[in-house]
mmCIF file of C-alpha atoms and ligand atoms in Angstrom:
data_model
loop_
_atom_site.group_PDB
_atom_site.id
_atom_site.type_symbol
_atom_site.label_atom_id
_atom_site.label_comp_id
_atom_site.label_asym_id
_atom_site.label_seq_id
_atom_site.Cartn_x
_atom_site.Cartn_y
_atom_site.Cartn_z
ATOM 1 C CA MET A 1 3.711 7.234 -15.303
ATOM 2 C CA GLU A 2 4.999 4.650 -17.571
ATOM 3 C CA GLY A 3 2.775 3.824 -20.503
ATOM 4 C CA VAL A 4 0.129 6.174 -19.447
ATOM 5 C CA THR A 5 1.207 10.024 -19.165
ATOM 6 C CA ASN A 6 2.172 10.079 -22.696
ATOM 7 C CA PRO A 7 2.099 13.555 -24.416
ATOM 8 C CA LEU A 8 -1.426 13.003 -25.393
ATOM 9 C CA MET A 9 -2.807 11.920 -21.726
ATOM 10 C CA ARG A 10 -0.645 15.122 -20.287
ATOM 11 C CA ASN A 11 -2.214 17.408 -23.204
ATOM 12 C CA GLN A 12 -5.650 16.454 -22.367
ATOM 13 C CA ILE A 13 -5.416 16.463 -18.544
ATOM 14 C CA ALA A 14 -3.433 19.957 -18.959
ATOM 15 C CA GLN A 15 -6.424 21.533 -21.024
ATOM 16 C CA HIS A 16 -8.757 21.615 -17.812
ATOM 17 C CA GLY A 17 -6.131 23.805 -16.029
ATOM 18 C CA GLY A 18 -4.948 23.700 -12.372
ATOM 19 C CA LEU A 19 -1.694 22.136 -13.139
ATOM 20 C CA ASP A 20 1.660 23.748 -12.576
ATOM 21 C CA LEU A 21 4.094 21.149 -13.612
ATOM 22 C CA LEU A 22 3.640 18.064 -16.047
ATOM 23 C CA CYS A 23 5.920 15.084 -15.775
ATOM 24 C CA THR A 24 6.905 12.547 -18.378
ATOM 25 C CA GLU A 25 7.044 8.902 -17.617
ATOM 26 C CA PHE A 26 10.599 7.538 -17.346
ATOM 27 C CA ILE A 27 13.214 7.330 -19.843
ATOM 28 C CA ARG A 28 15.537 4.559 -19.300
ATOM 29 C CA ILE A 29 19.075 5.521 -19.564
ATOM 30 C CA SER A 30 21.039 2.232 -20.005
ATOM 31 C CA SER A 31 24.194 1.940 -22.508
ATOM 32 C CA ASN A 32 23.692 5.123 -24.605
ATOM 33 C CA THR A 33 22.014 8.518 -24.208
ATOM 34 C CA PRO A 34 18.254 8.292 -25.604
ATOM 35 C CA SER A 35 17.743 8.064 -29.570
ATOM 36 C CA LEU A 36 16.217 11.012 -31.208
ATOM 37 C CA ARG A 37 12.953 9.028 -31.531
ATOM 38 C CA VAL A 38 12.830 8.501 -27.719
ATOM 39 C CA LEU A 39 13.403 12.233 -27.405
ATOM 40 C CA LYS A 40 10.798 13.348 -29.671
ATOM 41 C CA LYS A 41 8.341 10.911 -28.310
ATOM 42 C CA GLN A 42 8.932 11.921 -24.777
ATOM 43 C CA VAL A 43 10.100 15.481 -24.655
ATOM 44 C CA VAL A 44 6.922 17.374 -25.501
ATOM 45 C CA LYS A 45 5.717 20.448 -23.950
ATOM 46 C CA THR A 46 2.027 21.524 -23.159
ATOM 47 C CA ASP A 47 1.213 25.049 -23.745
ATOM 48 C CA ASP A 48 3.785 26.944 -21.298
ATOM 49 C CA ILE A 49 3.148 24.331 -18.726
ATOM 50 C CA PRO A 50 6.900 23.751 -17.206
ATOM 51 C CA LEU A 51 8.171 20.085 -18.077
ATOM 52 C CA SER A 52 9.897 17.707 -15.842
ATOM 53 C CA VAL A 53 11.426 14.766 -17.905
ATOM 54 C CA GLN A 54 12.499 11.761 -15.731
ATOM 55 C CA ILE A 55 15.435 9.659 -16.548
ATOM 56 C CA MET A 56 16.107 6.547 -15.115
ATOM 57 C CA GLY A 57 19.814 4.901 -14.799
ATOM 58 C CA ASN A 58 22.727 4.458 -12.547
ATOM 59 C CA ASP A 59 25.830 5.464 -14.672
ATOM 60 C CA ALA A 60 26.776 9.038 -13.559
ATOM 61 C CA SER A 61 28.326 10.334 -16.907
ATOM 62 C CA LEU A 62 25.635 8.961 -18.922
ATOM 63 C CA MET A 63 23.036 10.333 -16.558
ATOM 64 C CA ALA A 64 25.056 13.731 -16.954
ATOM 65 C CA SER A 65 25.020 13.989 -20.674
ATOM 66 C CA SER A 66 21.522 12.617 -21.001
ATOM 67 C CA ALA A 67 20.494 15.522 -18.680
ATOM 68 C CA LYS A 68 22.300 17.652 -20.811
ATOM 69 C CA LEU A 69 20.353 16.219 -24.112
ATOM 70 C CA MET A 70 16.872 16.686 -22.226
ATOM 71 C CA VAL A 71 17.438 20.339 -21.392
ATOM 72 C CA ASP A 72 18.704 20.953 -25.004
ATOM 73 C CA CYS A 73 15.267 19.352 -26.118
ATOM 74 C CA GLY A 74 13.166 21.377 -24.019
ATOM 75 C CA ALA A 75 13.038 19.885 -20.597
ATOM 76 C CA ASP A 76 12.601 22.842 -17.867
ATOM 77 C CA ILE A 77 13.473 19.996 -15.051
ATOM 78 C CA VAL A 78 15.490 16.865 -14.869
ATOM 79 C CA ASP A 79 14.437 14.131 -12.287
ATOM 80 C CA VAL A 80 16.094 10.969 -11.586
ATOM 81 C CA ASN A 81 13.821 8.149 -10.770
ATOM 82 C CA MET A 82 14.878 6.602 -7.815
ATOM 83 C CA GLY A 83 11.566 5.169 -6.980
ATOM 84 C CA CYS A 84 10.540 2.600 -9.551
ATOM 85 C CA PRO A 85 9.896 -0.876 -7.643
ATOM 86 C CA THR A 86 10.052 -3.354 -10.316
ATOM 87 C CA LYS A 87 11.923 -6.557 -10.464
ATOM 88 C CA ARG A 88 13.526 -5.508 -13.610
ATOM 89 C CA ALA A 89 14.567 -2.208 -12.432
ATOM 90 C CA VAL A 90 15.884 -3.403 -9.050
ATOM 91 C CA LYS A 91 17.824 -6.334 -10.885
ATOM 92 C CA GLY A 92 19.362 -3.273 -12.812
ATOM 93 C CA GLY A 93 20.312 -1.599 -9.809
ATOM 94 C CA VAL A 94 18.343 1.706 -10.887
ATOM 95 C CA GLY A 95 15.087 3.016 -9.464
ATOM 96 C CA SER A 96 14.448 2.159 -5.966
ATOM 97 C CA ALA A 97 17.460 0.181 -5.832
ATOM 98 C CA MET A 98 19.424 3.139 -5.716
ATOM 99 C CA LEU A 99 18.311 4.105 -2.394
ATOM 100 C CA LYS A 100 20.285 1.363 -0.608
ATOM 101 C CA ASP A 101 23.231 3.122 -1.998
ATOM 102 C CA THR A 102 23.423 6.716 -0.936
ATOM 103 C CA SER A 103 26.751 7.587 -2.568
ATOM 104 C CA LEU A 104 25.524 6.339 -5.834
ATOM 105 C CA CYS A 105 22.229 8.673 -5.561
ATOM 106 C CA TYR A 106 24.946 11.546 -4.792
ATOM 107 C CA GLN A 107 27.222 10.605 -7.384
ATOM 108 C CA VAL A 108 24.582 10.615 -10.163
ATOM 109 C CA LEU A 109 22.921 13.614 -9.096
ATOM 110 C CA SER A 110 26.254 15.537 -8.699
ATOM 111 C CA ALA A 111 27.433 14.751 -12.045
ATOM 112 C CA MET A 112 24.062 15.963 -13.540
ATOM 113 C CA ARG A 113 24.221 18.993 -11.431
ATOM 114 C CA GLU A 114 27.562 19.984 -12.944
ATOM 115 C CA GLN A 115 25.994 19.403 -16.687
ATOM 116 C CA VAL A 116 22.783 21.166 -16.032
ATOM 117 C CA SER A 117 21.916 24.837 -14.662
ATOM 118 C CA CYS A 118 17.898 23.712 -14.912
ATOM 119 C CA ALA A 119 16.113 22.492 -11.884
ATOM 120 C CA LEU A 120 17.242 19.341 -10.878
ATOM 121 C CA SER A 121 15.155 16.762 -8.744
ATOM 122 C CA ALA A 122 15.183 13.313 -7.341
ATOM 123 C CA LYS A 123 11.690 11.117 -7.020
ATOM 124 C CA ILE A 124 12.062 8.707 -3.963
ATOM 125 C CA ARG A 125 10.099 6.144 -2.027
ATOM 126 C CA ALA A 126 10.554 5.820 1.747
ATOM 127 C CA GLY A 127 13.754 3.475 1.312
ATOM 128 C CA PHE A 128 14.322 0.357 -0.166
ATOM 129 C CA ASP A 129 13.179 -1.959 3.015
ATOM 130 C CA ASN A 130 13.841 0.537 5.789
ATOM 131 C CA LYS A 131 11.853 4.077 6.168
ATOM 132 C CA GLU A 132 14.722 5.490 8.441
ATOM 133 C CA ASP A 133 16.955 5.411 5.706
ATOM 134 C CA VAL A 134 14.965 8.347 4.226
ATOM 135 C CA PHE A 135 17.158 10.644 6.241
ATOM 136 C CA GLU A 136 20.540 9.406 4.759
ATOM 137 C CA ILE A 137 18.994 9.648 1.183
ATOM 138 C CA LEU A 138 17.740 12.925 1.853
ATOM 139 C CA LYS A 139 21.073 14.124 3.020
ATOM 140 C CA ALA A 140 22.819 12.780 -0.603
ATOM 141 C CA ILE A 141 20.087 14.480 -2.837
ATOM 142 C CA VAL A 142 20.649 18.074 -0.785
ATOM 143 C CA ASP A 143 24.716 17.667 -0.916
ATOM 144 C CA SER A 144 24.412 16.860 -4.518
ATOM 145 C CA GLY A 145 23.069 20.350 -5.241
ATOM 146 C CA ALA A 146 19.520 18.987 -6.507
ATOM 147 C CA ASP A 147 16.778 21.728 -5.956
ATOM 148 C CA PHE A 148 13.706 19.429 -4.659
ATOM 149 C CA LEU A 149 12.574 15.987 -4.350
ATOM 150 C CA ALA A 150 9.328 14.176 -4.592
ATOM 151 C CA VAL A 151 8.553 11.438 -2.449
ATOM 152 C CA HIS A 152 5.988 8.568 -2.490
ATOM 153 C CA PRO A 153 6.002 7.354 0.879
ATOM 154 C CA ARG A 154 5.930 3.428 0.522
ATOM 155 C CA ARG A 155 9.103 1.596 1.058
ATOM 156 C CA ARG A 156 10.437 -0.260 -2.311
ATOM 157 C CA ILE A 157 9.139 -3.808 -0.561
ATOM 158 C CA ASP A 158 5.692 -2.369 -0.078
ATOM 159 C CA HIS A 159 5.080 -1.745 -3.897
ATOM 160 C CA TYR A 160 1.415 -0.461 -3.857
ATOM 161 C CA LYS A 161 0.286 -2.107 -0.638
ATOM 162 C CA GLY A 162 -1.259 -0.481 2.178
ATOM 163 C CA GLN A 163 -1.285 3.069 2.472
ATOM 164 C CA SER A 164 1.480 5.402 1.879
ATOM 165 C CA ASP A 165 3.150 6.817 5.003
ATOM 166 C CA TRP A 166 2.425 10.742 5.117
ATOM 167 C CA ARG A 167 4.084 11.368 8.094
ATOM 168 C CA ILE A 168 7.236 10.712 6.241
ATOM 169 C CA ILE A 169 6.642 13.330 3.788
ATOM 170 C CA ALA A 170 6.028 15.597 6.741
ATOM 171 C CA ALA A 171 9.429 14.498 8.533
ATOM 172 C CA LEU A 172 11.176 15.035 5.411
ATOM 173 C CA LYS A 173 9.716 18.288 5.018
ATOM 174 C CA GLU A 174 10.929 19.155 8.596
ATOM 175 C CA LYS A 175 14.207 18.517 7.961
ATOM 176 C CA SER A 176 14.625 19.457 4.257
ATOM 177 C CA PRO A 177 16.525 22.484 3.313
ATOM 178 C CA ILE A 178 15.038 22.252 -0.281
ATOM 179 C CA PRO A 179 11.232 21.780 -1.170
ATOM 180 C CA VAL A 180 9.557 18.559 -0.641
ATOM 181 C CA ILE A 181 6.725 17.181 -3.193
ATOM 182 C CA GLY A 182 4.398 14.786 -1.366
ATOM 183 C CA ASN A 183 2.671 11.938 -3.444
ATOM 184 C CA GLY A 184 0.735 8.644 -2.635
ATOM 185 C CA ASP A 185 -2.956 8.048 -2.553
ATOM 186 C CA VAL A 186 -4.321 11.432 -3.395
ATOM 187 C CA LEU A 187 -7.865 10.520 -4.977
ATOM 188 C CA THR A 188 -9.593 13.788 -4.606
ATOM 189 C CA ALA A 189 -9.178 17.223 -4.604
ATOM 190 C CA ALA A 190 -9.844 17.057 -0.418
ATOM 191 C CA ASP A 191 -6.935 14.539 -0.406
ATOM 192 C CA ALA A 192 -4.758 16.911 -2.131
ATOM 193 C CA ILE A 193 -5.540 19.791 0.678
ATOM 194 C CA ARG A 194 -4.943 17.349 3.395
ATOM 195 C CA MET A 195 -1.514 16.243 2.257
ATOM 196 C CA PHE A 196 -0.685 19.836 2.253
ATOM 197 C CA LYS A 197 -2.252 20.976 5.834
ATOM 198 C CA GLU A 198 -0.806 17.221 7.369
ATOM 199 C CA THR A 199 2.506 17.358 5.857
ATOM 200 C CA ASN A 200 3.221 20.975 4.954
ATOM 201 C CA CYS A 201 4.834 19.743 1.649
ATOM 202 C CA ASP A 202 5.517 22.413 -0.851
ATOM 203 C CA GLY A 203 3.767 20.734 -3.527
ATOM 204 C CA VAL A 204 1.173 17.653 -4.433
ATOM 205 C CA MET A 205 2.044 15.164 -6.811
ATOM 206 C CA ILE A 206 -1.000 13.385 -8.208
ATOM 207 C CA GLY A 207 -1.136 10.156 -10.284
ATOM 208 C CA ARG A 208 -3.608 7.553 -10.636
ATOM 209 C CA GLY A 209 -5.976 9.854 -8.924
ATOM 210 C CA ALA A 210 -5.701 11.956 -11.898
ATOM 211 C CA LEU A 211 -6.085 9.131 -14.272
ATOM 212 C CA ALA A 212 -9.510 8.347 -12.318
ATOM 213 C CA ASN A 213 -10.321 12.105 -12.020
ATOM 214 C CA PRO A 214 -8.949 14.279 -14.971
ATOM 215 C CA TRP A 215 -10.714 17.215 -13.217
ATOM 216 C CA ILE A 216 -8.632 16.620 -9.669
ATOM 217 C CA PHE A 217 -6.115 19.479 -10.340
ATOM 218 C CA LEU A 218 -8.795 22.083 -11.509
ATOM 219 C CA GLN A 219 -10.977 21.417 -8.630
ATOM 220 C CA THR A 220 -7.725 21.470 -6.047
ATOM 221 C CA SER A 221 -6.817 24.715 -7.563
ATOM 222 C CA GLN A 222 -10.378 26.171 -7.185
ATOM 223 C CA ILE A 223 -10.798 25.143 -3.583
ATOM 224 C CA MET A 224 -7.467 26.650 -2.522
ATOM 225 C CA ALA A 225 -8.402 30.009 -4.167
ATOM 226 C CA GLY A 226 -11.726 29.646 -2.243
ATOM 227 C CA GLN A 227 -13.562 29.345 -5.274
ATOM 228 C CA GLU A 228 -16.430 26.665 -6.220
ATOM 229 C CA ALA A 229 -15.108 23.646 -7.657
ATOM 230 C CA PHE A 230 -16.350 22.195 -11.030
ATOM 231 C CA ILE A 231 -18.093 19.170 -11.113
ATOM 232 C CA PRO A 232 -18.109 17.324 -14.447
ATOM 233 C CA GLN A 233 -21.102 16.036 -15.867
ATOM 234 C CA TRP A 234 -21.363 12.669 -17.789
ATOM 235 C CA GLN A 235 -21.263 14.434 -20.750
ATOM 236 C CA ASP A 236 -18.289 16.349 -19.944
ATOM 237 C CA ILE A 237 -16.643 13.031 -19.245
ATOM 238 C CA TYR A 238 -17.906 11.633 -22.461
ATOM 239 C CA ASN A 239 -16.388 14.547 -24.108
ATOM 240 C CA PHE A 240 -13.136 13.928 -22.452
ATOM 241 C CA TYR A 241 -12.626 10.539 -23.601
ATOM 242 C CA LYS A 242 -13.811 11.542 -26.882
ATOM 243 C CA GLY A 243 -10.901 13.938 -27.181
ATOM 244 C CA MET A 244 -8.608 11.244 -25.985
ATOM 245 C CA CYS A 245 -9.660 8.566 -28.344
ATOM 246 C CA ASP A 246 -9.384 10.920 -31.173
ATOM 247 C CA ALA A 247 -5.885 12.116 -29.898
ATOM 248 C CA PHE A 248 -5.014 8.396 -29.761
ATOM 249 C CA THR A 249 -6.682 7.764 -33.459
ATOM 250 C CA ASP A 250 -4.088 10.485 -34.896
ATOM 251 C CA PHE A 251 -0.947 8.870 -33.049
ATOM 252 C CA CYS A 252 -2.006 5.086 -33.193
ATOM 253 C CA ASP A 253 -1.148 2.954 -36.408
ATOM 254 C CA SER A 254 -4.232 0.959 -35.913
ATOM 255 C CA GLU A 255 -7.670 1.022 -34.537
ATOM 256 C CA SER A 256 -7.148 -2.003 -32.220
ATOM 257 C CA GLY A 257 -3.960 0.462 -30.815
ATOM 258 C CA THR A 258 -6.305 3.061 -30.060
ATOM 259 C CA LEU A 259 -8.786 1.007 -28.638
ATOM 260 C CA ASN A 260 -6.576 -0.459 -26.429
ATOM 261 C CA LYS A 261 -5.272 2.529 -25.184
ATOM 262 C CA THR A 262 -8.545 4.248 -24.484
ATOM 263 C CA LYS A 263 -9.561 1.038 -22.741
ATOM 264 C CA GLU A 264 -6.638 1.147 -20.640
ATOM 265 C CA MET A 265 -7.527 4.875 -19.808
ATOM 266 C CA LEU A 266 -11.037 3.722 -18.897
ATOM 267 C CA MET A 267 -9.996 1.190 -16.664
ATOM 268 C CA TYR A 268 -8.411 3.838 -14.372
ATOM 269 C CA PHE A 269 -11.483 6.036 -15.009
ATOM 270 C CA SER A 270 -13.829 2.912 -13.577
ATOM 271 C CA LEU A 271 -12.000 3.478 -10.194
ATOM 272 C CA ASN A 272 -14.782 6.296 -9.587
ATOM 273 C CA LEU A 273 -17.434 3.730 -9.500
ATOM 274 C CA PRO A 274 -18.883 1.680 -6.610
ATOM 275 C CA GLU A 275 -18.974 -1.604 -8.296
ATOM 276 C CA PRO A 276 -16.626 -1.098 -11.664
ATOM 277 C CA ALA A 277 -17.219 -4.672 -12.763
ATOM 278 C CA PRO A 278 -20.167 -4.126 -14.771
ATOM 279 C CA PHE A 279 -18.507 -0.854 -16.393
ATOM 280 C CA ARG A 280 -15.103 -2.509 -17.048
ATOM 281 C CA GLN A 281 -16.929 -5.780 -18.618
ATOM 282 C CA ALA A 282 -18.843 -3.274 -21.138
ATOM 283 C CA ILE A 283 -15.808 -1.350 -22.130
ATOM 284 C CA GLY A 284 -13.252 -4.370 -22.317
ATOM 285 C CA ARG A 285 -15.525 -6.628 -24.592
ATOM 286 C CA SER A 286 -16.085 -3.586 -26.981
ATOM 287 C CA GLN A 287 -14.653 -4.814 -30.275
ATOM 288 C CA SER A 288 -14.342 -1.337 -32.334
ATOM 289 C CA LEU A 289 -14.294 2.322 -31.188
ATOM 290 C CA LYS A 290 -17.614 2.831 -32.224
ATOM 291 C CA GLU A 291 -18.938 0.026 -30.085
ATOM 292 C CA MET A 292 -16.625 1.321 -27.198
ATOM 293 C CA MET A 293 -17.791 4.979 -27.311
ATOM 294 C CA ASN A 294 -21.656 4.013 -27.610
ATOM 295 C CA ASN A 295 -21.112 1.757 -24.697
ATOM 296 C CA LEU A 296 -19.143 4.628 -22.712
ATOM 297 C CA HIS A 297 -22.175 6.641 -23.740
ATOM 298 C CA SER A 298 -24.822 4.515 -22.319
ATOM 299 C CA LEU A 299 -22.910 3.875 -18.951
ATOM 300 C CA LEU A 300 -22.138 7.195 -18.450
ATOM 301 C CA LYS A 301 -25.905 8.454 -18.830
ATOM 302 C CA GLU A 302 -26.790 5.464 -16.456
ATOM 303 C CA ASN A 303 -24.472 6.499 -13.896
ATOM 304 C CA GLN A 304 -24.917 10.175 -14.149
ATOM 305 C CA ALA A 305 -26.537 10.603 -10.439
ATOM 306 C CA LEU A 306 -23.139 9.411 -9.176
ATOM 307 C CA CYS A 307 -21.646 12.811 -10.657
ATOM 308 C CA GLY A 308 -19.902 14.620 -7.942
ATOM 309 C CA LYS A 309 -20.977 11.934 -5.409
ATOM 310 C CA THR A 310 -18.297 9.188 -6.541
ATOM 311 C CA ILE A 311 -17.301 10.051 -9.953
ATOM 312 C CA CYS A 312 -14.979 12.964 -9.857
ATOM 313 C CA ALA A 313 -16.136 13.663 -6.458
ATOM 314 C CA LEU A 314 -14.434 16.527 -4.492
ATOM 315 C CA GLY A 315 -14.270 14.151 -1.164
ATOM 316 C CA GLU A 316 -14.574 15.593 2.330
ATOM 317 C CA VAL A 317 -13.167 18.956 2.151
HETATM 318 C C1 FMN B 1 1.145 2.729 -14.214
HETATM 319 C C2 FMN B 1 2.030 3.445 -13.392
HETATM 320 C C3 FMN B 1 3.093 3.888 -13.953
HETATM 321 C C4 FMN B 1 4.208 4.639 -13.076
HETATM 322 N N1 FMN B 1 5.308 5.061 -13.920
HETATM 323 C C5 FMN B 1 6.190 5.913 -13.049
HETATM 324 C C6 FMN B 1 7.052 6.580 -13.704
HETATM 325 O O1 FMN B 1 7.348 6.438 -14.832
HETATM 326 N N2 FMN B 1 8.021 7.321 -12.940
HETATM 327 C C7 FMN B 1 7.599 7.668 -11.592
HETATM 328 O O2 FMN B 1 8.539 8.491 -10.847
HETATM 329 N N3 FMN B 1 6.625 6.950 -10.601
HETATM 330 C C8 FMN B 1 5.841 6.172 -11.805
HETATM 331 N N4 FMN B 1 4.655 5.603 -11.105
HETATM 332 C C9 FMN B 1 4.419 5.836 -9.565
HETATM 333 C C10 FMN B 1 3.737 7.064 -9.348
HETATM 334 O O3 FMN B 1 4.501 8.474 -10.122
HETATM 335 C C11 FMN B 1 3.102 7.089 -8.069
HETATM 336 O O4 FMN B 1 4.668 7.655 -7.352
HETATM 337 C C12 FMN B 1 2.537 6.087 -7.387
HETATM 338 O O5 FMN B 1 1.467 5.756 -8.518
HETATM 339 C C13 FMN B 1 2.197 6.761 -5.955
HETATM 340 O O6 FMN B 1 1.008 7.936 -6.637
HETATM 341 P P1 FMN B 1 -0.607 8.020 -6.802
HETATM 342 O O7 FMN B 1 -1.240 7.391 -5.206
HETATM 343 O O8 FMN B 1 -0.850 9.399 -6.758
HETATM 344 O O9 FMN B 1 -0.731 7.093 -7.873
HETATM 345 C C14 FMN B 1 3.796 4.831 -11.839
HETATM 346 C C15 FMN B 1 2.659 4.583 -11.438
HETATM 347 C C16 FMN B 1 1.979 3.638 -11.942
HETATM 348 C C17 FMN B 1 0.850 2.927 -11.310
#
C-alpha cells in the first residue's frame, strides 16, 4: 500500500506470523527503470517470507526490463498494478486505466513473461466502469502467461465507496485456470475465513484490516488451524507501536518525520474504536514522540476492556 507498507511496517507486522506473502507498495515505472535508491528502499525482504514487488506502468519493454531488475534485486514475485484508481494514475494511462484496454494488459504482461521466470501476477479491480469486463481482463492475464491474479472487486469509478462485491471474486475463481487471490473489506479474521468460504479463492489479501489489526494474519491462520486465536492486550498493542516508532526513528531523518509516520499508523489503528475521535485528537495533537507515546499508553489502558471486543477482534467466526 502506497506510503504505508514500507519495509519497516512489513517487518513489524510479519514478526507476529501468519503471513505467507508480503507485497511492496507500487513502484512507478515511467520513463526509466527504477533507480538504485528506489530499489534499495523497496525491494527489501523480511526473513524468508516471499516478497511480491509491484510495479506500475504501461510501457511493455520498460516494464519487462524493470521486472528483470526486480528479480535481480531479490523479488520472488513481480506484480503489475492494474488497480490504482487515482486521477493521476488514470491520466497517465496506468493502474486501473489499463483495465480499459485488455490488449495493453496482455502486451505488458507477456513482455514481462518473456523476461522473468519467477511468478508473475496482476492486481486488478472489477473493471474500470463495467464489472462485466473482468472476464475479458481475466482472459488477457491468462493468455499472457501470468501465474495468478489478485482482485479488489470494486470498479475504478467506485474508488472505495460501498462494499466490495465478493461475488466477482467467486465468478473469477470459477472461470479462472490460474489462482485467484481475493481482496476487499477483510477487517477481521472471521471476514478472511468467510471470503475463503464464499468465494473459494486461493488466498486472501488484506490491506486496511492489517493496518487496524496487525494480528489479523496470525489470528486467521490460528483459527484455520483449529487453534485458539491470540487476542492482543493493551500492552501488546502499545509494544507494537513502540517498536514501530523505534524503527521509524532509526529510519527517519527527524523526530517530526517519525512522529508523522507513527501518527499515520495510529490513525488506522483507531478504526478499532467505537468512538475514534477522542483517540485521534489526542494522538494528532501530540507535539513530540514522548507525548504521543504517553498519550497512547493512557488511551490504550483506558480502553483495555475493548481488547478482543472491538480492538483486534476476531469477528463472528
Ligand atoms: C493508503 C492506501 C494505499 C494503497 N496502495 C496500493 C498500492 O500501492 N498497490 C495496490 O495494489 N493497492 C494499493 N491499495 C489498495 C489496497 O491494496 C486494497 O486493494 C484496497 O485497500 C482494498 O483492500 P482492503 O479493504 O483490504 O484495504 C492501497 C490502499 C490504500 C488505502
